[in-house]
Structures are given as structure tokens and as C-alpha cells.
Amino acid sequence: MTSSSARPARPSDAPATPTPTAAASGRASGKAILLGEHAVVYRRPALAIPLSALQVRADVQRSTGPSILHSALYDGPLAAAPARLGPTAMAAAAALEAVGAGHESIELRIESNLPAERGVGSSAAVAAAVVRAVAAAFGVALDAAAEHELIQRAERVAHVSPSGLDAHAVRAGAPIWFEDGAVSPVAVAAPLTFVIADSGVAGRTREAVAGVRARRDADPTGTTALLDELGELTRDARRHLAAGDARSLGVLMDRGHAALDLLGVGDPVLDELVATARAHSAWGAKLTGGGRGGCILALTRDHDSAADVAGALRAAGAAATWTTTVEATT
Ligand code: PMV
């Protein structure tokens, strides 16, 4: 018998199906450390710039059943995600807890064009996008400090003792100065065009940070001198940015690369890319991020020379290059 009734098919005592909500999104961008990586772990300042060409988007839909993750690296229950997605799982769990939805389930989709483990902030950017999407899905506005702490919880899974620089930089959208746990804006007198080149070698931030710590334990005086030098280079870089002196900034980047190499976080592939950028008229170049692989950052003279430098870096074996311009603030 066909019923013409509009009654729902489920028995009246079955639990109501939650009203499906539209997916809520969160975004964050990549970053490059201009100067101060590693030294920032020891309370020296650091400068970072946004890489707006590199973006992560997370979409969260409230759901029933186990939480699910859809991503290029893994598709399946969040609880069974591989260890390398531990920071992502932590970001989702911490954000759900923070918005009072610790027992709720979500369907999480991540789209990203940031290469992972290349020192451009992939783990922090994914965590930031996830935290923002979860908060939006549950209609909770998190303030900047709460957002930062949730990203840091994910970063601690990735790096054990992150300085907090990445967690700020991937949300900033502008150059930042980071010192003593606080961020402030950076004055830039003239636009600067940077090329970032991916060596194709996975960076190993965790091991690199542990290596610097071991070096400091074995040689406190020598290591402290290098950390101090990196701190001074970073302070000088802020002055050159404010004065619009790209040539002097490039010299500092070269010196930063040499100091990072002495700290033990260099790699011959990075050295080759840095030398290539310099040979093609870059004002300066250095490794960026944790090192031992990952990316280099080159400061170029202008857009035309940036195209030359990027082409030369790809010809020298870079897996990918991105060009970004930091606009003047004054
Ligand atoms: O490699 P990345 O993008 O995770 O950058 C690490 C920066 C370090 O200074 C080496 C570590 C830190 O916690 O700041």
C-alpha cells in the first residue's frame, strides 16, 4: 500500500538526525623566516614574511560517527591517521575541546598547496586552518591568544618545543617581528621581491632543533656566540627593512646562512641553491626554517631578476619555486 502521508519513515522514538550544517572554512598561509630561525628558540628575535601563494584551507562539517579526515596524505578515520598527521589530529581535538564540543564528531577536509617538511610552515598553517574551521563550525569566536595556544598544542606534537614563531607567522598576512613570545608589525620602506626555492629534500626541523641543543650542550660558548650573532643580524635586518636598503639586507641574509651552517643545520643541496641565487644577481640568500633540507629564500633586485633567479634555481634542481613581494608599509 502506498501511503500519501508526509510522515517521516523513521520510528518516532529514533534519535533525530542532526540538521546538517554547511561546511565552515578556515584558512592560513605559508611563511618564510627572513632571519632568526633556531636563535628564536633561545629567546633571540626573529623576522618572518608571509607566503601568500601557499595556502591551506580546512572545511569542517559536523557529523555523527567517527571523525573523518579527507586530505591528500590520508583519507579515513581521524583516530587512525598516520603519525605524521598527529599535529592535525591534535589541532582538531584541541579546537573541539576549546569550543565545548569535545565529544562531537566532524568531517574534516584539508586542501593545501604547501609542501610539508620544507620549512614554510605547513604544520602550523594546517593547524591554524583546522582551528579556525572548527571554531566557525561550532559558531565560536576564538580570540588571537586562544587561537595561538591551540596551534601551539599541535606544534608541540610536531616539534616538541616550538618557539611560537610559526604559529603567529601563518596567521599574520604581513611581515612580523617576534621576540619574547610577542609579535609586532615591521616597517618596510620599499617593496622587496623574494624567491623561495624548494630543495626537494625534506627538512627535519625536529632533528635540527635537537642538533642545535646538543651543540649548545657540547660547546656553550661557541653556540651562544652564533645565537647572539643571529640575533644581531635580525636586529640589523629590521633597520635595513625600515630604511629600504635591500642590498644591505641581502648581505645579512648571506651572513645568516653562514651562521646557520656553523650551527649544524645546513645541507649541501641548500648551499648549492644559495650559491646559484647569488650568482644570478640576488642581493643575498639563505636557508629558511629548520634546515637540513627544506627551502632557501633569496632576495632579488626586482620582478624581472626574480624570474631569472627562479629559473636558475629550477635549472639547478629546485623542485619548485615561488615568488613573493613584501609591499612597503610607509
Ligand atoms: O622548519 P619550520 O618551518 O618548522 O621552522 C622552524 C623554526 C625554528 O626556529 C627552527 C624552530 C622554532 O620553533 O622556531
mmCIF file of C-alpha atoms and ligand atoms in Angstrom:
data_model
loop_
_atom_site.group_PDB
_atom_site.id
_atom_site.type_symbol
_atom_site.label_atom_id
_atom_site.label_comp_id
_atom_site.label_asym_id
_atom_site.label_seq_id
_atom_site.Cartn_x
_atom_site.Cartn_y
_atom_site.Cartn_z
ATOM 1 C CA MET A 1 0.000 0.000 0.000
ATOM 2 C CA THR A 2 1.354 3.349 -0.892
ATOM 3 C CA SER A 3 0.977 5.947 1.746
ATOM 4 C CA SER A 4 0.312 9.513 0.835
ATOM 5 C CA SER A 5 1.295 10.556 4.331
ATOM 6 C CA ALA A 6 4.148 13.063 4.718
ATOM 7 C CA ARG A 7 5.180 11.389 7.975
ATOM 8 C CA PRO A 8 8.881 10.631 8.245
ATOM 9 C CA ALA A 9 9.833 6.991 7.654
ATOM 10 C CA ARG A 10 11.781 6.629 10.909
ATOM 11 C CA PRO A 11 10.033 5.436 14.064
ATOM 12 C CA SER A 12 9.036 8.304 16.297
ATOM 13 C CA ASP A 13 11.384 7.173 19.099
ATOM 14 C CA ALA A 14 14.539 7.074 16.943
ATOM 15 C CA PRO A 15 17.062 9.851 17.648
ATOM 16 C CA ALA A 16 16.571 12.840 15.423
ATOM 17 C CA THR A 17 19.168 13.178 12.675
ATOM 18 C CA PRO A 18 21.078 16.379 13.374
ATOM 19 C CA THR A 19 20.330 19.122 10.939
ATOM 20 C CA PRO A 20 23.246 19.080 8.501
ATOM 21 C CA THR A 21 25.228 22.265 8.742
ATOM 22 C CA ALA A 22 27.038 23.866 5.857
ATOM 23 C CA ALA A 23 30.778 23.266 5.980
ATOM 24 C CA ALA A 24 32.644 26.030 7.768
ATOM 25 C CA SER A 25 36.073 27.031 6.462
ATOM 26 C CA GLY A 26 39.350 28.175 7.960
ATOM 27 C CA ARG A 27 42.414 29.412 6.107
ATOM 28 C CA ALA A 28 46.076 30.135 6.796
ATOM 29 C CA SER A 29 49.126 30.847 4.654
ATOM 30 C CA GLY A 30 52.719 29.709 4.431
ATOM 31 C CA LYS A 31 55.593 31.741 5.847
ATOM 32 C CA ALA A 32 59.295 32.132 5.371
ATOM 33 C CA ILE A 33 61.700 33.097 8.131
ATOM 34 C CA LEU A 34 63.763 36.044 6.909
ATOM 35 C CA LEU A 35 66.211 35.829 9.824
ATOM 36 C CA GLY A 36 66.353 34.375 13.311
ATOM 37 C CA GLU A 37 65.377 30.707 12.944
ATOM 38 C CA HIS A 38 66.861 28.478 15.639
ATOM 39 C CA ALA A 39 68.141 31.519 17.565
ATOM 40 C CA VAL A 40 64.465 32.310 18.272
ATOM 41 C CA VAL A 41 64.225 29.071 20.274
ATOM 42 C CA TYR A 42 66.778 30.691 22.635
ATOM 43 C CA ARG A 43 64.872 33.964 23.019
ATOM 44 C CA ARG A 44 66.595 35.909 20.268
ATOM 45 C CA PRO A 45 64.257 37.834 17.914
ATOM 46 C CA ALA A 46 63.090 36.586 14.506
ATOM 47 C CA LEU A 47 61.618 38.136 11.376
ATOM 48 C CA ALA A 48 59.103 36.274 9.185
ATOM 49 C CA ILE A 49 57.298 37.143 5.973
ATOM 50 C CA PRO A 50 54.030 35.703 4.645
ATOM 51 C CA LEU A 51 53.970 33.457 1.575
ATOM 52 C CA SER A 52 50.518 34.202 0.268
ATOM 53 C CA ALA A 53 50.943 31.908 -2.762
ATOM 54 C CA LEU A 54 50.960 28.992 -0.327
ATOM 55 C CA GLN A 55 47.570 28.455 1.240
ATOM 56 C CA VAL A 56 45.774 25.891 3.379
ATOM 57 C CA ARG A 57 42.016 25.633 3.538
ATOM 58 C CA ALA A 58 40.200 23.419 6.024
ATOM 59 C CA ASP A 59 36.477 22.653 5.764
ATOM 60 C CA VAL A 60 34.654 21.231 8.749
ATOM 61 C CA GLN A 61 31.208 19.700 8.754
ATOM 62 C CA ARG A 62 29.633 18.487 11.984
ATOM 63 C CA SER A 63 28.809 14.811 11.667
ATOM 64 C CA THR A 64 27.864 11.636 13.510
ATOM 65 C CA GLY A 65 30.028 8.541 13.838
ATOM 66 C CA PRO A 66 33.798 8.698 13.985
ATOM 67 C CA SER A 67 35.521 11.888 12.896
ATOM 68 C CA ILE A 68 36.838 11.600 9.356
ATOM 69 C CA LEU A 69 39.764 13.304 7.649
ATOM 70 C CA HIS A 70 39.990 13.827 3.900
ATOM 71 C CA SER A 71 43.405 15.021 2.742
ATOM 72 C CA ALA A 72 45.987 14.370 0.057
ATOM 73 C CA LEU A 73 48.070 12.395 2.572
ATOM 74 C CA TYR A 74 45.303 10.315 4.110
ATOM 75 C CA ASP A 75 41.583 9.639 3.811
ATOM 76 C CA GLY A 76 39.873 7.865 6.703
ATOM 77 C CA PRO A 77 39.022 7.974 10.400
ATOM 78 C CA LEU A 78 40.932 10.753 12.140
ATOM 79 C CA ALA A 79 41.730 8.416 15.046
ATOM 80 C CA ALA A 80 43.597 6.050 12.689
ATOM 81 C CA ALA A 81 45.553 8.769 10.835
ATOM 82 C CA PRO A 82 49.298 8.096 10.415
ATOM 83 C CA ALA A 83 51.746 9.582 12.922
ATOM 84 C CA ARG A 84 52.824 12.376 10.587
ATOM 85 C CA LEU A 85 49.255 13.716 10.835
ATOM 86 C CA GLY A 86 49.471 13.763 14.642
ATOM 87 C CA PRO A 87 49.643 17.592 14.705
ATOM 88 C CA THR A 88 46.489 17.813 12.571
ATOM 89 C CA ALA A 89 44.629 15.361 14.811
ATOM 90 C CA MET A 90 45.775 17.351 17.846
ATOM 91 C CA ALA A 91 44.615 20.637 16.291
ATOM 92 C CA ALA A 92 41.154 19.174 15.653
ATOM 93 C CA ALA A 93 40.855 17.593 19.122
ATOM 94 C CA ALA A 94 42.153 20.684 20.941
ATOM 95 C CA ALA A 95 39.871 23.006 18.982
ATOM 96 C CA LEU A 96 36.807 20.807 19.584
ATOM 97 C CA GLU A 97 37.582 20.798 23.295
ATOM 98 C CA ALA A 98 38.102 24.574 23.317
ATOM 99 C CA VAL A 99 34.714 25.242 21.724
ATOM 100 C CA GLY A 100 32.987 22.911 24.214
ATOM 101 C CA ALA A 101 32.430 20.153 21.652
ATOM 102 C CA GLY A 102 34.972 17.603 22.855
ATOM 103 C CA HIS A 103 32.554 14.700 22.289
ATOM 104 C CA GLU A 104 31.304 15.831 18.880
ATOM 105 C CA SER A 105 32.362 14.375 15.557
ATOM 106 C CA ILE A 106 33.449 16.198 12.444
ATOM 107 C CA GLU A 107 34.221 15.561 8.832
ATOM 108 C CA LEU A 108 37.393 17.492 8.083
ATOM 109 C CA ARG A 109 38.688 18.208 4.601
ATOM 110 C CA ILE A 110 42.115 19.776 4.081
ATOM 111 C CA GLU A 111 43.359 21.282 0.856
ATOM 112 C CA SER A 112 46.861 22.691 0.803
ATOM 113 C CA ASN A 113 49.491 23.686 -1.712
ATOM 114 C CA LEU A 114 52.165 23.991 0.999
ATOM 115 C CA PRO A 115 54.857 21.377 0.693
ATOM 116 C CA ALA A 116 55.178 19.509 4.004
ATOM 117 C CA GLU A 117 58.513 19.435 5.850
ATOM 118 C CA ARG A 118 60.070 22.231 3.807
ATOM 119 C CA GLY A 119 60.340 24.975 6.440
ATOM 120 C CA VAL A 120 57.465 27.041 5.033
ATOM 121 C CA GLY A 121 55.154 26.452 7.987
ATOM 122 C CA SER A 122 52.989 23.619 6.693
ATOM 123 C CA SER A 123 52.258 22.049 10.095
ATOM 124 C CA ALA A 124 51.368 25.389 11.726
ATOM 125 C CA ALA A 125 49.304 26.545 8.732
ATOM 126 C CA VAL A 126 47.276 23.318 8.663
ATOM 127 C CA ALA A 127 46.737 23.568 12.433
ATOM 128 C CA ALA A 128 45.645 27.224 12.120
ATOM 129 C CA ALA A 129 43.194 26.445 9.308
ATOM 130 C CA VAL A 130 41.742 23.489 11.248
ATOM 131 C CA VAL A 131 41.353 25.500 14.472
ATOM 132 C CA ARG A 132 39.624 28.309 12.596
ATOM 133 C CA ALA A 133 37.311 25.933 10.715
ATOM 134 C CA VAL A 134 36.311 24.026 13.861
ATOM 135 C CA ALA A 135 35.566 27.280 15.705
ATOM 136 C CA ALA A 136 33.480 28.525 12.764
ATOM 137 C CA ALA A 137 31.591 25.209 12.504
ATOM 138 C CA PHE A 138 30.540 25.498 16.141
ATOM 139 C CA GLY A 139 29.860 29.228 15.955
ATOM 140 C CA VAL A 140 32.547 30.152 18.498
ATOM 141 C CA ALA A 141 34.771 33.220 18.069
ATOM 142 C CA LEU A 142 38.252 32.469 19.415
ATOM 143 C CA ASP A 143 40.480 35.413 20.222
ATOM 144 C CA ALA A 144 44.022 35.597 18.843
ATOM 145 C CA ALA A 145 45.597 34.297 22.070
ATOM 146 C CA ALA A 146 43.280 31.269 22.218
ATOM 147 C CA GLU A 147 43.902 30.506 18.545
ATOM 148 C CA HIS A 148 47.651 30.771 19.091
ATOM 149 C CA GLU A 149 47.648 28.400 22.064
ATOM 150 C CA LEU A 150 45.626 25.779 20.145
ATOM 151 C CA ILE A 151 48.052 25.933 17.204
ATOM 152 C CA GLN A 152 50.934 25.639 19.645
ATOM 153 C CA ARG A 153 49.412 22.435 21.064
ATOM 154 C CA ALA A 154 49.566 20.967 17.561
ATOM 155 C CA GLU A 155 53.061 22.366 17.002
ATOM 156 C CA ARG A 156 54.286 20.699 20.200
ATOM 157 C CA VAL A 157 53.337 17.350 18.654
ATOM 158 C CA ALA A 158 55.352 18.310 15.545
ATOM 159 C CA HIS A 159 58.395 19.958 17.115
ATOM 160 C CA VAL A 160 58.327 19.309 20.903
ATOM 161 C CA SER A 161 59.322 22.879 21.929
ATOM 162 C CA PRO A 162 58.265 25.303 19.184
ATOM 163 C CA SER A 163 59.179 28.937 19.735
ATOM 164 C CA GLY A 164 55.707 30.094 18.676
ATOM 165 C CA LEU A 165 57.031 31.995 15.658
ATOM 166 C CA ASP A 166 55.344 29.761 13.065
ATOM 167 C CA ALA A 167 52.017 29.785 14.913
ATOM 168 C CA HIS A 168 51.973 33.591 14.627
ATOM 169 C CA ALA A 169 53.500 33.890 11.156
ATOM 170 C CA VAL A 170 50.961 31.657 9.363
ATOM 171 C CA ARG A 171 48.117 33.884 10.577
ATOM 172 C CA ALA A 172 49.793 37.253 10.137
ATOM 173 C CA GLY A 173 49.422 38.105 6.438
ATOM 174 C CA ALA A 174 52.271 40.642 6.844
ATOM 175 C CA PRO A 175 55.899 40.629 7.987
ATOM 176 C CA ILE A 176 56.238 40.129 11.734
ATOM 177 C CA TRP A 177 58.844 40.727 14.384
ATOM 178 C CA PHE A 178 58.750 38.030 17.076
ATOM 179 C CA GLU A 179 60.507 38.470 20.385
ATOM 180 C CA ASP A 180 59.839 37.231 23.930
ATOM 181 C CA GLY A 181 56.685 35.470 22.803
ATOM 182 C CA ALA A 182 55.096 38.617 21.347
ATOM 183 C CA VAL A 183 54.644 39.802 17.768
ATOM 184 C CA SER A 184 54.779 43.301 16.370
ATOM 185 C CA PRO A 185 54.495 44.735 12.862
ATOM 186 C CA VAL A 186 57.572 45.529 10.779
ATOM 187 C CA ALA A 187 58.163 48.790 8.899
ATOM 188 C CA VAL A 188 59.162 48.205 5.264
ATOM 189 C CA ALA A 189 60.245 51.310 3.330
ATOM 190 C CA ALA A 190 60.428 49.797 -0.166
ATOM 191 C CA PRO A 191 58.913 46.684 -1.768
ATOM 192 C CA LEU A 192 61.103 43.586 -1.706
ATOM 193 C CA THR A 193 60.765 40.603 -4.030
ATOM 194 C CA PHE A 194 61.830 37.226 -2.706
ATOM 195 C CA VAL A 195 62.164 33.857 -4.404
ATOM 196 C CA ILE A 196 61.690 30.718 -2.306
ATOM 197 C CA ALA A 197 63.081 27.504 -3.737
ATOM 198 C CA ASP A 198 62.271 24.021 -2.502
ATOM 199 C CA SER A 199 65.374 21.825 -2.452
ATOM 200 C CA GLY A 200 63.169 18.746 -2.742
ATOM 201 C CA VAL A 201 64.929 17.396 0.352
ATOM 202 C CA ALA A 202 62.648 17.018 3.378
ATOM 203 C CA GLY A 203 63.650 19.412 6.140
ATOM 204 C CA ARG A 204 63.993 17.860 9.564
ATOM 205 C CA THR A 205 63.089 20.632 11.968
ATOM 206 C CA ARG A 206 62.748 18.347 14.965
ATOM 207 C CA GLU A 207 66.207 16.799 14.438
ATOM 208 C CA ALA A 208 67.730 20.166 13.532
ATOM 209 C CA VAL A 209 66.417 21.769 16.747
ATOM 210 C CA ALA A 210 67.698 18.780 18.753
ATOM 211 C CA GLY A 211 71.061 19.082 16.974
ATOM 212 C CA VAL A 212 71.420 22.740 17.946
ATOM 213 C CA ARG A 213 70.568 21.838 21.547
ATOM 214 C CA ALA A 214 73.224 19.108 21.563
ATOM 215 C CA ARG A 215 75.737 21.529 20.065
ATOM 216 C CA ARG A 216 74.944 24.068 22.760
ATOM 217 C CA ASP A 217 75.399 21.433 25.486
ATOM 218 C CA ALA A 218 78.745 20.367 23.995
ATOM 219 C CA ASP A 219 80.009 23.900 23.245
ATOM 220 C CA PRO A 220 78.012 26.509 25.192
ATOM 221 C CA THR A 221 80.386 29.406 24.437
ATOM 222 C CA GLY A 222 80.700 28.838 20.688
ATOM 223 C CA THR A 223 76.996 28.110 20.233
ATOM 224 C CA THR A 224 75.912 31.121 22.276
ATOM 225 C CA ALA A 225 78.171 33.318 20.129
ATOM 226 C CA LEU A 226 76.427 32.032 16.973
ATOM 227 C CA LEU A 227 72.964 32.537 18.502
ATOM 228 C CA ASP A 228 73.965 36.072 19.527
ATOM 229 C CA GLU A 229 75.249 36.763 16.026
ATOM 230 C CA LEU A 230 71.931 35.589 14.534
ATOM 231 C CA GLY A 231 70.090 37.831 16.983
ATOM 232 C CA GLU A 232 72.212 40.834 15.941
ATOM 233 C CA LEU A 233 71.714 40.081 12.232
ATOM 234 C CA THR A 234 67.958 40.024 12.835
ATOM 235 C CA ARG A 235 68.020 43.387 14.635
ATOM 236 C CA ASP A 236 70.115 44.890 11.822
ATOM 237 C CA ALA A 237 67.701 43.427 9.262
ATOM 238 C CA ARG A 238 64.812 45.278 10.867
ATOM 239 C CA ARG A 239 66.747 48.534 10.490
ATOM 240 C CA HIS A 240 67.501 47.836 6.812
ATOM 241 C CA LEU A 241 63.852 46.980 6.120
ATOM 242 C CA ALA A 242 62.813 50.289 7.684
ATOM 243 C CA ALA A 243 65.424 52.114 5.586
ATOM 244 C CA GLY A 244 64.564 50.292 2.342
ATOM 245 C CA ASP A 245 68.155 49.057 1.989
ATOM 246 C CA ALA A 246 67.778 45.766 0.088
ATOM 247 C CA ARG A 247 71.475 45.440 -0.713
ATOM 248 C CA SER A 248 72.452 45.518 2.990
ATOM 249 C CA LEU A 249 69.608 43.169 3.864
ATOM 250 C CA GLY A 250 70.975 40.695 1.310
ATOM 251 C CA VAL A 251 74.411 40.824 2.964
ATOM 252 C CA LEU A 252 72.785 39.957 6.298
ATOM 253 C CA MET A 253 70.986 37.015 4.712
ATOM 254 C CA ASP A 254 74.314 35.684 3.412
ATOM 255 C CA ARG A 255 75.809 36.007 6.879
ATOM 256 C CA GLY A 256 72.730 34.349 8.386
ATOM 257 C CA HIS A 257 73.183 31.378 6.071
ATOM 258 C CA ALA A 258 76.819 31.024 7.116
ATOM 259 C CA ALA A 259 75.937 31.191 10.837
ATOM 260 C CA LEU A 260 73.165 28.595 10.418
ATOM 261 C CA ASP A 261 75.614 26.344 8.601
ATOM 262 C CA LEU A 262 78.038 26.641 11.537
ATOM 263 C CA LEU A 263 75.156 25.792 13.885
ATOM 264 C CA GLY A 264 74.913 22.488 12.018
ATOM 265 C CA VAL A 265 71.575 22.895 10.218
ATOM 266 C CA GLY A 266 72.938 23.343 6.688
ATOM 267 C CA ASP A 267 72.879 20.935 3.790
ATOM 268 C CA PRO A 268 74.996 20.789 0.597
ATOM 269 C CA VAL A 269 71.870 20.982 -1.604
ATOM 270 C CA LEU A 270 70.860 24.203 0.164
ATOM 271 C CA ASP A 271 74.397 25.594 -0.270
ATOM 272 C CA GLU A 272 74.200 24.949 -3.979
ATOM 273 C CA LEU A 273 70.856 26.714 -4.339
ATOM 274 C CA VAL A 274 72.078 29.665 -2.278
ATOM 275 C CA ALA A 275 75.199 29.936 -4.481
ATOM 276 C CA THR A 276 73.026 29.777 -7.620
ATOM 277 C CA ALA A 277 70.779 32.603 -6.413
ATOM 278 C CA ARG A 278 73.796 34.787 -5.603
ATOM 279 C CA ALA A 279 75.401 34.023 -8.971
ATOM 280 C CA HIS A 280 72.202 35.249 -10.665
ATOM 281 C CA SER A 281 72.282 38.679 -9.035
ATOM 282 C CA ALA A 282 70.280 38.047 -5.851
ATOM 283 C CA TRP A 283 71.193 40.560 -3.137
ATOM 284 C CA GLY A 284 71.539 37.633 -0.749
ATOM 285 C CA ALA A 285 70.214 34.159 0.024
ATOM 286 C CA LYS A 286 69.937 31.760 2.931
ATOM 287 C CA LEU A 287 68.253 28.607 4.095
ATOM 288 C CA THR A 288 64.900 29.296 5.736
ATOM 289 C CA GLY A 289 63.158 27.370 8.524
ATOM 290 C CA GLY A 290 64.531 24.379 10.346
ATOM 291 C CA GLY A 291 67.118 23.484 7.696
ATOM 292 C CA ARG A 292 68.907 20.194 6.923
ATOM 293 C CA GLY A 293 66.774 20.305 3.785
ATOM 294 C CA GLY A 294 63.677 22.330 3.008
ATOM 295 C CA CYS A 295 63.810 25.692 1.274
ATOM 296 C CA ILE A 296 66.083 28.633 0.593
ATOM 297 C CA LEU A 297 64.984 32.262 0.484
ATOM 298 C CA ALA A 298 66.645 34.664 -1.976
ATOM 299 C CA LEU A 299 66.215 38.448 -2.029
ATOM 300 C CA THR A 300 66.149 39.648 -5.630
ATOM 301 C CA ARG A 301 66.639 43.080 -7.203
ATOM 302 C CA ASP A 302 63.210 43.350 -8.837
ATOM 303 C CA HIS A 303 60.481 41.317 -10.541
ATOM 304 C CA ASP A 304 62.498 40.706 -13.721
ATOM 305 C CA SER A 305 65.546 39.479 -11.886
ATOM 306 C CA ALA A 306 63.280 37.359 -9.649
ATOM 307 C CA ALA A 307 62.143 35.490 -12.774
ATOM 308 C CA ASP A 308 65.807 34.923 -13.742
ATOM 309 C CA VAL A 309 66.721 33.735 -10.254
ATOM 310 C CA ALA A 310 63.705 31.399 -10.088
ATOM 311 C CA GLY A 311 64.567 29.933 -13.499
ATOM 312 C CA ALA A 312 68.195 29.423 -12.493
ATOM 313 C CA LEU A 313 67.157 27.740 -9.245
ATOM 314 C CA ARG A 314 64.864 25.329 -11.079
ATOM 315 C CA ALA A 315 67.620 24.607 -13.595
ATOM 316 C CA ALA A 316 69.925 23.880 -10.634
ATOM 317 C CA GLY A 317 67.477 21.246 -9.376
ATOM 318 C CA ALA A 318 64.943 23.081 -7.188
ATOM 319 C CA ALA A 319 61.728 21.049 -7.011
ATOM 320 C CA ALA A 320 59.605 24.233 -7.060
ATOM 321 C CA THR A 321 59.968 27.983 -6.691
ATOM 322 C CA TRP A 322 57.594 30.713 -5.545
ATOM 323 C CA THR A 323 57.999 34.459 -5.870
ATOM 324 C CA THR A 324 56.534 36.832 -3.326
ATOM 325 C CA THR A 325 56.694 40.596 -2.911
ATOM 326 C CA VAL A 326 56.619 42.208 0.520
ATOM 327 C CA GLU A 327 54.958 45.571 -0.011
ATOM 328 C CA ALA A 328 56.140 48.805 1.566
ATOM 329 C CA THR A 329 54.261 49.786 4.691
ATOM 330 C CA THR A 330 55.013 53.504 4.546
HETATM 331 O O1 PMV B 1 61.009 24.476 9.772
HETATM 332 P P1 PMV B 1 59.893 25.277 10.309
HETATM 333 O O2 PMV B 1 59.058 25.979 9.300
HETATM 334 O O3 PMV B 1 59.041 24.469 11.242
HETATM 335 O O4 PMV B 1 60.550 26.456 11.194
HETATM 336 C C1 PMV B 1 61.225 26.132 12.386
HETATM 337 C C2 PMV B 1 61.799 27.378 13.016
HETATM 338 C C3 PMV B 1 62.747 27.069 14.184
HETATM 339 O O5 PMV B 1 63.237 28.333 14.644
HETATM 340 C C4 PMV B 1 63.907 26.224 13.744
HETATM 341 C C5 PMV B 1 62.044 26.345 15.333
HETATM 342 C C6 PMV B 1 61.086 27.216 16.130
HETATM 343 O O6 PMV B 1 60.388 26.623 16.954
HETATM 344 O O7 PMV B 1 61.045 28.450 15.962
#
